[in-house]
Short mmCIF file of C-alpha atoms in Angstrom, two decimals:
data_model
loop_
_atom_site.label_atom_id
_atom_site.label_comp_id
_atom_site.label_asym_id
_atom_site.label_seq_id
_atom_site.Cartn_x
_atom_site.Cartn_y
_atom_site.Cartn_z
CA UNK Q 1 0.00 0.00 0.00
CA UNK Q 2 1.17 3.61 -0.96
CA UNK Q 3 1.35 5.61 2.62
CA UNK Q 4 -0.19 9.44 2.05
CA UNK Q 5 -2.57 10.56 -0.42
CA UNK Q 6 -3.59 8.56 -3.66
CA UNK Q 7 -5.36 9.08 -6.55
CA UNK Q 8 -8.65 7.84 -6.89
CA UNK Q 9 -9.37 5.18 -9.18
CA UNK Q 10 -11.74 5.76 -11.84
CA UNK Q 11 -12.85 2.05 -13.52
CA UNK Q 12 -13.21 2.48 -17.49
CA UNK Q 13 -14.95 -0.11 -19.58
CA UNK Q 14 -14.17 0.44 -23.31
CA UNK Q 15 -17.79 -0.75 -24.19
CA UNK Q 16 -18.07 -2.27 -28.05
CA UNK Q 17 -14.63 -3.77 -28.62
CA UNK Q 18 -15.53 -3.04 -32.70
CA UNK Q 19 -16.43 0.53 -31.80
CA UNK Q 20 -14.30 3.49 -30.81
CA UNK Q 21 -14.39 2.69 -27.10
CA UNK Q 22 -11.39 1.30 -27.06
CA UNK Q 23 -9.06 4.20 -28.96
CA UNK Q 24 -10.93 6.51 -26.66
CA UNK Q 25 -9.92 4.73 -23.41
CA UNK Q 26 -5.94 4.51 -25.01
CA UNK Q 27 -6.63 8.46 -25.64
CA UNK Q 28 -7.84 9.14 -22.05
CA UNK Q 29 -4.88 7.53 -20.83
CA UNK Q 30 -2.44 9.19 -23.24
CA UNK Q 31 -3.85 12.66 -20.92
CA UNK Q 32 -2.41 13.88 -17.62
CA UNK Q 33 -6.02 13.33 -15.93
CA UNK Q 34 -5.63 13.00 -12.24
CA UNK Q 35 -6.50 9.80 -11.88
CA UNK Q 36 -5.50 5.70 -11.20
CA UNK Q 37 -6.69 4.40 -14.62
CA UNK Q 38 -8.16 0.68 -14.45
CA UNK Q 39 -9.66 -0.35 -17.93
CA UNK Q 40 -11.88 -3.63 -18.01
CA UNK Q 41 -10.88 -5.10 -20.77
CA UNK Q 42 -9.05 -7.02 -23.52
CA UNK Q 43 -5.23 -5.75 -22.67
CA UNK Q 44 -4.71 -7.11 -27.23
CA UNK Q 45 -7.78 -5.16 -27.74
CA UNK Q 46 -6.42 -1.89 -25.96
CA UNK Q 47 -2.87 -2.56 -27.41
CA UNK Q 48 -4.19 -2.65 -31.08
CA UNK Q 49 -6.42 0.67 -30.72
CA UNK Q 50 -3.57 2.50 -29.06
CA UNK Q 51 -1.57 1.18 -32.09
CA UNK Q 52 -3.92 2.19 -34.74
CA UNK Q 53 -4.72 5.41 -33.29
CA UNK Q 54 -0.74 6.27 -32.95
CA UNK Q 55 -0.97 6.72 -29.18
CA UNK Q 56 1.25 5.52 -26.87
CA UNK Q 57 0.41 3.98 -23.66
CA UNK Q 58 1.90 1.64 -21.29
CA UNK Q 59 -0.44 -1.29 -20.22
CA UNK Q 60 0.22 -2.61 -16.80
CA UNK Q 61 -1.46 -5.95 -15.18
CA UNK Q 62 -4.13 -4.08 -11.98
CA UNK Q 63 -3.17 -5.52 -9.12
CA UNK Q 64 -6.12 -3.82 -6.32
CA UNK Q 65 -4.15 -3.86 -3.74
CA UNK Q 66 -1.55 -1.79 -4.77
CA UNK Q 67 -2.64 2.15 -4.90
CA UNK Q 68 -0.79 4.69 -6.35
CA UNK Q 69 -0.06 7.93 -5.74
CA UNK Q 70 1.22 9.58 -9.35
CA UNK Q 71 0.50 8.35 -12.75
CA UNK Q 72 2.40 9.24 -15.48
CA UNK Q 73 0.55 10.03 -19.03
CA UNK Q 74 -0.22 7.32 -20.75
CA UNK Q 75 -0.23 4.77 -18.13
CA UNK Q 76 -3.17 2.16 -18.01
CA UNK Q 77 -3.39 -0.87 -15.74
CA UNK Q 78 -5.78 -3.41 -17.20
CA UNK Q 79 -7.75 -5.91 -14.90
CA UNK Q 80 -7.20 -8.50 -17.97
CA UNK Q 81 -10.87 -9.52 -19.41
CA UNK Q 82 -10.64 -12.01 -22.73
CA UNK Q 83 -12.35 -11.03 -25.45
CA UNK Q 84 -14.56 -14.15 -27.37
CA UNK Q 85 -13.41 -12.86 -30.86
CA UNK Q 86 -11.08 -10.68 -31.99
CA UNK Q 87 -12.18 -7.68 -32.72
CA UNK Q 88 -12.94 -6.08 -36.73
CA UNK Q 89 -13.36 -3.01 -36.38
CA UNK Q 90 -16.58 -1.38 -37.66
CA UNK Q 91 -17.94 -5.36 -37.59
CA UNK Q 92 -19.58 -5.59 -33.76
CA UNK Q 93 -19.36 -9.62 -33.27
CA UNK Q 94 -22.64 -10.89 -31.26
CA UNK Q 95 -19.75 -13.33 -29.89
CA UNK Q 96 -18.18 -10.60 -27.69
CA UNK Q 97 -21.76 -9.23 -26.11
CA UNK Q 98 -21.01 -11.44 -22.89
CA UNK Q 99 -17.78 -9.88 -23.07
CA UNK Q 100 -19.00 -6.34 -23.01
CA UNK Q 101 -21.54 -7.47 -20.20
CA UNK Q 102 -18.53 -8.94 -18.03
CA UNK Q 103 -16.50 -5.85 -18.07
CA UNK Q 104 -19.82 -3.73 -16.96
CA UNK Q 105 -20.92 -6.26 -13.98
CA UNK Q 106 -16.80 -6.49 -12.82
CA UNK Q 107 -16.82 -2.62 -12.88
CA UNK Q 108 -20.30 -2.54 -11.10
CA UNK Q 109 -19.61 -5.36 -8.56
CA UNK Q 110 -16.02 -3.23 -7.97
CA UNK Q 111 -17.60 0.21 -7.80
CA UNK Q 112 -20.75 -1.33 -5.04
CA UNK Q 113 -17.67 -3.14 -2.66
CA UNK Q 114 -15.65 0.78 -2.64
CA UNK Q 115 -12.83 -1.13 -4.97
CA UNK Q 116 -13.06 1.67 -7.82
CA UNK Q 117 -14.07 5.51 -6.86
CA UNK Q 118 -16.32 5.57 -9.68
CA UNK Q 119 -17.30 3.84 -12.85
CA UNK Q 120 -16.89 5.81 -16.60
CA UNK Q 121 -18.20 3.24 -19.78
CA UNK Q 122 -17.72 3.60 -23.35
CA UNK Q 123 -20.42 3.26 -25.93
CA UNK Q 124 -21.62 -0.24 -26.07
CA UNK Q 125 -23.72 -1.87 -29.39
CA UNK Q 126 -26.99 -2.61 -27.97
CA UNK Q 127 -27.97 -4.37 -31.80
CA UNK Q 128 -24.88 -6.92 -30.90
CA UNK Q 129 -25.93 -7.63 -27.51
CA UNK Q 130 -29.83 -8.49 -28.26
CA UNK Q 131 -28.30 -10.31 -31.74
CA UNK Q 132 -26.62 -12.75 -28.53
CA UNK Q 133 -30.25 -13.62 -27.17
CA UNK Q 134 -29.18 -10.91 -24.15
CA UNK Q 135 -32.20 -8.48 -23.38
CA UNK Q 136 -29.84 -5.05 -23.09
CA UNK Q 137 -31.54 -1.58 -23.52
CA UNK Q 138 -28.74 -0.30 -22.29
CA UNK Q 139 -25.77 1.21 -19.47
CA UNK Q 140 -28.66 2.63 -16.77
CA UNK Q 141 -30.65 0.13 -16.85
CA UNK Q 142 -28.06 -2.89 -16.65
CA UNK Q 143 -26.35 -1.43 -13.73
CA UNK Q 144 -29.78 -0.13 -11.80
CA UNK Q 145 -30.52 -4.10 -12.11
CA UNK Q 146 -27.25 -4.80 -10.75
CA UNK Q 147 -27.13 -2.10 -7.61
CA UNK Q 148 -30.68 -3.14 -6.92
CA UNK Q 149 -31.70 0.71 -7.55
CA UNK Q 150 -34.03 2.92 -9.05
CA UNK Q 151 -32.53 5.22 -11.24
CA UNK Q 152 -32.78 8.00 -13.64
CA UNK Q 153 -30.72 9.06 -16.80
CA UNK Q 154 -29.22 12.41 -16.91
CA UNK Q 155 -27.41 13.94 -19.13
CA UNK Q 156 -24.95 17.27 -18.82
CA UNK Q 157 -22.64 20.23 -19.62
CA UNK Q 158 -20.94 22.83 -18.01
CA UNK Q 159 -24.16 24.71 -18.95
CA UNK Q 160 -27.31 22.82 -18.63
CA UNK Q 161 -28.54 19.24 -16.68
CA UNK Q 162 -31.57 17.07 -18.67
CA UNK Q 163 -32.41 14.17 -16.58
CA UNK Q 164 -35.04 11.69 -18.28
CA UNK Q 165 -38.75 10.41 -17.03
CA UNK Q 166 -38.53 7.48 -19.65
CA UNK Q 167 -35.24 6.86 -21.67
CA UNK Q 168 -34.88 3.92 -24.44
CA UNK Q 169 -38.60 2.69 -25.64
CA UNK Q 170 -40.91 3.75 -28.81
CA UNK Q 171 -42.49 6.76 -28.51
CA UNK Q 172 -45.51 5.49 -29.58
CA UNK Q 173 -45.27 3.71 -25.93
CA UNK Q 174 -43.78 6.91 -23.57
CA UNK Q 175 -47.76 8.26 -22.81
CA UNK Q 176 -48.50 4.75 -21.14
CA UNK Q 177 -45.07 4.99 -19.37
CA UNK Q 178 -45.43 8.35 -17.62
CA UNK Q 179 -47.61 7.58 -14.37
CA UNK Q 180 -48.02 9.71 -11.08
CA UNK Q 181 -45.85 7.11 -9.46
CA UNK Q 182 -43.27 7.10 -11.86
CA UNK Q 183 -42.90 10.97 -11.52
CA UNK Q 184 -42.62 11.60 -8.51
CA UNK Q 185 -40.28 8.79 -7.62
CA UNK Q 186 -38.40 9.93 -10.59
CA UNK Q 187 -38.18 13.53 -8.89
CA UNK Q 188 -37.42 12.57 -5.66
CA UNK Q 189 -34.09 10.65 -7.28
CA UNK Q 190 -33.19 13.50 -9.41
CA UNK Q 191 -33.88 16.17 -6.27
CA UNK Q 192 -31.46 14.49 -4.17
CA UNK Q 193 -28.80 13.70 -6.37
CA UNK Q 194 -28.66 17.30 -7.31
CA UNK Q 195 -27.97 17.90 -3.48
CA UNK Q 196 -25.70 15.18 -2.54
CA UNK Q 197 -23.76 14.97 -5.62
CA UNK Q 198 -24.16 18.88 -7.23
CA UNK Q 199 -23.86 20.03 -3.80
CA UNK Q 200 -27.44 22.51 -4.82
CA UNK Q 201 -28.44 23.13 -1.39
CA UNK Q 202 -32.31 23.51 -2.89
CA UNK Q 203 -32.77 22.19 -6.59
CA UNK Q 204 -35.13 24.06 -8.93
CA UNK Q 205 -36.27 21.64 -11.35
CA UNK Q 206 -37.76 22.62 -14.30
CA UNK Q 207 -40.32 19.89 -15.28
CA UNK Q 208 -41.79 19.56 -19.17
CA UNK Q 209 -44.86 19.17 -20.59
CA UNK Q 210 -45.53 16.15 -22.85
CA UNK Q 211 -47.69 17.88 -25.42
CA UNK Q 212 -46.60 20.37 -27.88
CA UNK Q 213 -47.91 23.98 -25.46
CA UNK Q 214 -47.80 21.64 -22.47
CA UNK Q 215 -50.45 20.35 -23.11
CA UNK Q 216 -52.88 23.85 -24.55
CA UNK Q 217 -55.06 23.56 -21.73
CA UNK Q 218 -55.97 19.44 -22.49
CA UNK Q 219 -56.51 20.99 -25.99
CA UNK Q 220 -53.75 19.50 -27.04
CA UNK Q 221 -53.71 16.45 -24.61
CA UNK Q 222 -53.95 15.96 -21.04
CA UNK Q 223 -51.77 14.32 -19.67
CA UNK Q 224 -50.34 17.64 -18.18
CA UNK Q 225 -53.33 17.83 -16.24
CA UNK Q 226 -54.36 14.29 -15.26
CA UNK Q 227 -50.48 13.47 -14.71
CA UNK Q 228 -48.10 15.81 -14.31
CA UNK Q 229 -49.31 18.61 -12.43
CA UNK Q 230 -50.79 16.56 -9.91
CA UNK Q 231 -47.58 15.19 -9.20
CA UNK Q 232 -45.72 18.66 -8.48
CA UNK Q 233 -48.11 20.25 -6.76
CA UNK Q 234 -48.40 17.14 -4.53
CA UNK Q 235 -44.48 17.59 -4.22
CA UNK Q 236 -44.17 21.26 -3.75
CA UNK Q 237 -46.17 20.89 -0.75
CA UNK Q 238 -43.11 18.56 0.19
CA UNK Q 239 -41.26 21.45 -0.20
CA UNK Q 240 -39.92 21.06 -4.15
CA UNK Q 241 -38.67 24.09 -6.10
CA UNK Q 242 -40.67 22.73 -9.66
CA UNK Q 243 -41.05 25.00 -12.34
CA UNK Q 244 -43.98 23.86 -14.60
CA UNK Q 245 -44.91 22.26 -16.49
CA UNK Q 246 -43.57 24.04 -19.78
CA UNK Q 247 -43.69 23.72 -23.14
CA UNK Q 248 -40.73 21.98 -24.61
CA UNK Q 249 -40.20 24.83 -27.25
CA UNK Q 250 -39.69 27.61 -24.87
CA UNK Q 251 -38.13 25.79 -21.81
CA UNK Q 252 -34.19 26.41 -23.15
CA UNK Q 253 -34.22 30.01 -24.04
CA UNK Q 254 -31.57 31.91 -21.63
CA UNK Q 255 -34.45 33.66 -19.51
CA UNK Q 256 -36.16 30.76 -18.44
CA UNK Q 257 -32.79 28.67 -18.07
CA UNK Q 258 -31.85 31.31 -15.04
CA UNK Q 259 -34.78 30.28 -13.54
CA UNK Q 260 -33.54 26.19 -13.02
CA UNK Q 261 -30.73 23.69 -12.05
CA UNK Q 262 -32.21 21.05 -14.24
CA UNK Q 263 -34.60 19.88 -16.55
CA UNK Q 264 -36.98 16.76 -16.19
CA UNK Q 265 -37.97 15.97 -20.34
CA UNK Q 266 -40.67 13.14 -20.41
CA UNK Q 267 -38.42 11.14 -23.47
CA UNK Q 268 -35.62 11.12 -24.80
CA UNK Q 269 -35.72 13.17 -27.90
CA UNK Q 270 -37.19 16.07 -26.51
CA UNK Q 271 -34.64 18.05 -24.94
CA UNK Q 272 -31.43 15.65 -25.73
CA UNK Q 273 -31.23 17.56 -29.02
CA UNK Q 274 -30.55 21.09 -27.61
CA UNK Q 275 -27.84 19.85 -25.14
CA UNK Q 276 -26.22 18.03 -28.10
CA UNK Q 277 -26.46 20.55 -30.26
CA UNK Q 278 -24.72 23.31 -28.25
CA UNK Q 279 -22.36 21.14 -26.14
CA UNK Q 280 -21.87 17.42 -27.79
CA UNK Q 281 -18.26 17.03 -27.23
CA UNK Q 282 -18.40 18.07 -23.56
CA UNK Q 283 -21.38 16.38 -22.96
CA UNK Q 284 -21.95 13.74 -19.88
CA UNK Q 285 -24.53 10.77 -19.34
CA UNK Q 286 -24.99 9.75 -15.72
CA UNK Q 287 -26.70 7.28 -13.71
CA UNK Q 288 -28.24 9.26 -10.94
CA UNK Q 289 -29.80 6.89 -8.22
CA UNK Q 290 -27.07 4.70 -7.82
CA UNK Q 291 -24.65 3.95 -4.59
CA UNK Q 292 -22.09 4.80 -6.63
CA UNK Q 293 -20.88 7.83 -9.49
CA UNK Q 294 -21.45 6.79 -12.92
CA UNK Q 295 -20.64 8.83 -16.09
CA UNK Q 296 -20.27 8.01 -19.79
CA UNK Q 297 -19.98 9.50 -23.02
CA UNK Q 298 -22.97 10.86 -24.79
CA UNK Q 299 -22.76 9.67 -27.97
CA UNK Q 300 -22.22 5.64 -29.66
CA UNK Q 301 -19.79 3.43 -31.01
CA UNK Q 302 -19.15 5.65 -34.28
CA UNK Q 303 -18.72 1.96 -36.22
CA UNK Q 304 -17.98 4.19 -38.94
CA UNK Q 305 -14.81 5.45 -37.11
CA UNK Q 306 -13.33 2.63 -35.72
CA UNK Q 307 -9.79 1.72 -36.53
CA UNK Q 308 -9.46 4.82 -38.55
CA UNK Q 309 -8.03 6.79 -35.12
CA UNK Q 310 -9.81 9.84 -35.93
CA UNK Q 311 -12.16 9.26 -32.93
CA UNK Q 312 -12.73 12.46 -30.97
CA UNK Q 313 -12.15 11.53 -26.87
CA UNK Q 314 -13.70 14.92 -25.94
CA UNK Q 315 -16.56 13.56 -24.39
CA UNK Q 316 -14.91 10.12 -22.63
CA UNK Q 317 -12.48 12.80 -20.96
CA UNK Q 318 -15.02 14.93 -19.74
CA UNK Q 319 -16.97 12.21 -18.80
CA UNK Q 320 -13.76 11.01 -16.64
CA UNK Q 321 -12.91 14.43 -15.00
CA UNK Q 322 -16.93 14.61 -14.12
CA UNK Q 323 -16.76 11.91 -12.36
CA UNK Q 324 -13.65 12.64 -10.48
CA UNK Q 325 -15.38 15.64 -9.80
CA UNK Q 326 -18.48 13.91 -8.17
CA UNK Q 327 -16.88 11.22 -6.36
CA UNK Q 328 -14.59 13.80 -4.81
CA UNK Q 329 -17.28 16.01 -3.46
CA UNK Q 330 -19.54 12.71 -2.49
CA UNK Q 331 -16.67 12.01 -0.18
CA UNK Q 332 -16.07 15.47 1.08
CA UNK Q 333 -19.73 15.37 1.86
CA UNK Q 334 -19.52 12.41 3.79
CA UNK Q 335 -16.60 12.74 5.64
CA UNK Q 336 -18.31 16.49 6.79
CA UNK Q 337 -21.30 15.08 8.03
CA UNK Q 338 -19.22 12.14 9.56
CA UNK Q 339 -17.23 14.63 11.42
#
């Protein structure tokens, strides 16, 4: 064991070995980031991204007990997971699904027994996983299964938060999936994330309709006024800071923005486009709800990329330092109220 301070350890799971996951893991560890880099995964796979993206790192066996104090760029230790098949990039093999799925429940199982400080994943192929016979709709809801919790997708810049009331179905099924219950449990989990790992002291959250006009009055539909309402005014007298519920069209402009800390859209096309579109290379998915910090890059495996290393690591890093970021203040928090 290293005596005095030591980095915390951030777990990284490449995600589609045929994607760019794994040049964007070898370019987060070719940066100076702050942090004791353990990569689930193929230690061949990570060698021939790093290769064909010109980067060069310096792969090292994990060994958990051993912490470390200073990490020099470009060093990556690699708790050693086979891959089924090796890799073509651009080609996602249904063989290596229970691959990617091994890497996410080591990372999981590490990041629930305080192993790793926090878990950051790369883009995974759902298509390749459900071609294996493996029901995966994706990250959130694989590792909410796994931590036994109930959890809620967010997404985030330096400038705005979107958390999710549904996140991966048909939209022809989202009406059916927003209930009273639903909401409000989905509030409560958003409220006090922002407080224990934002540090807001008193979240506003902005909450949108699910009707173009919110709804025009139940011109327009009503579940604004059989659902949603009923819900935040039921949890303002809680004491919730809501703001709503708004149309979707004028919820972003800078005015009403002032007026919140985040933003509960009802699916996942209806406010994911205007984070993307302003900030999509520092953008950062999270799992909010769990026991432990979760981030991830906002975007997929870019088949069309892979192998070619052009792959942009903007988001992967930013994903990192966020959770750095999170886990850091989660354990200032606790050690002050343990004090």
């Amino acid at each position: 064991m290293t005596a005095g301070p030591v980095l915390p350890r951030l777990a990284v799971t490449p995600g589609e070995p045929a994607g760019v996951g794994p040049e964007l893991v070898a370019r987060l560890a070719a940066t100076p980031i702050a942090a004791d880099l353990v990569a689930i995964a193929d230690p061949g796979l990570l060698d021939r991204a790093a290769r064909a993206a010109g980067v060069a790192i310096n792969l090292e066996p994990y060994d958990p007990g051993r912490r470390i104090a200073l990490r020099a760029p470009g060093a990556l230790r690699v708790l050693a997971a086979p891959l089924r098949a090796t890799e073509q990039p651009g080609r996602p093999d249904p063989r290596n699904a229970f691959y990617v799925l091994n890497t996410l429940a080591r990372a999981a199982d590490g990041c629930l027994a305080g192993e790793f400080d926090a878990l950051v994943t790369g883009p995974v192929q759902k298509s390749a996983i459900n071609d294996a016979g493996e029901a995966f709709s994706g990250h959130t809801e694989f590792l909410a299964e796994r931590a036994g919790a109930e959890v809620v997708m967010m997404l985030a810049s330096d400038a705005l938060r979107v958390a999710l009331a549904t996140t991966h179905l048909p939209l022809a099924e989202v009406p059916a999936a927003i209930t009273r219950e639903g909401l409000a449990r989905t509030l409560r989990i958003v409220r006090r994330e922002l407080v224990a790992k934002f540090g807001i002291a008193r979240p506003r959250i902005a909450v949108l309709g699910l009707n173009p006009h919110a709804g025009e009055g139940g011109h327009l539909g009503r579940e604004e006024i059989e659902t949603i309402a009923p819900v935040m005014e039921a949890l303002r007298a809680e004491g919730f800071d809501l703001l709503g519920p708004l149309p979707a069209d004028t919820a972003f402009v800078p005015a009403m923005r002032a007026r919140y800390d985040a933003v509960l859209a009802m699916y996942h096309d209806q406010a994911l486009p205007v984070l993307k579109s302003e900030a999509f290379d520092r953008t950062v998915n999270l799992t909010l709800g769990l026991p432990f910090v979760r981030t991830s890059v906002d975007h997929g495996t870019a088949l069309e990329l892979a192998g070619t290393g052009r792959a942009d690591p903007a988001s992967l890093i930013a994903a990192a330092h966020m959770a750095l970021e999170l886990a850091a203040a989660g354990k200032a928090r606790r050690g002050a109220s343990n004090a």
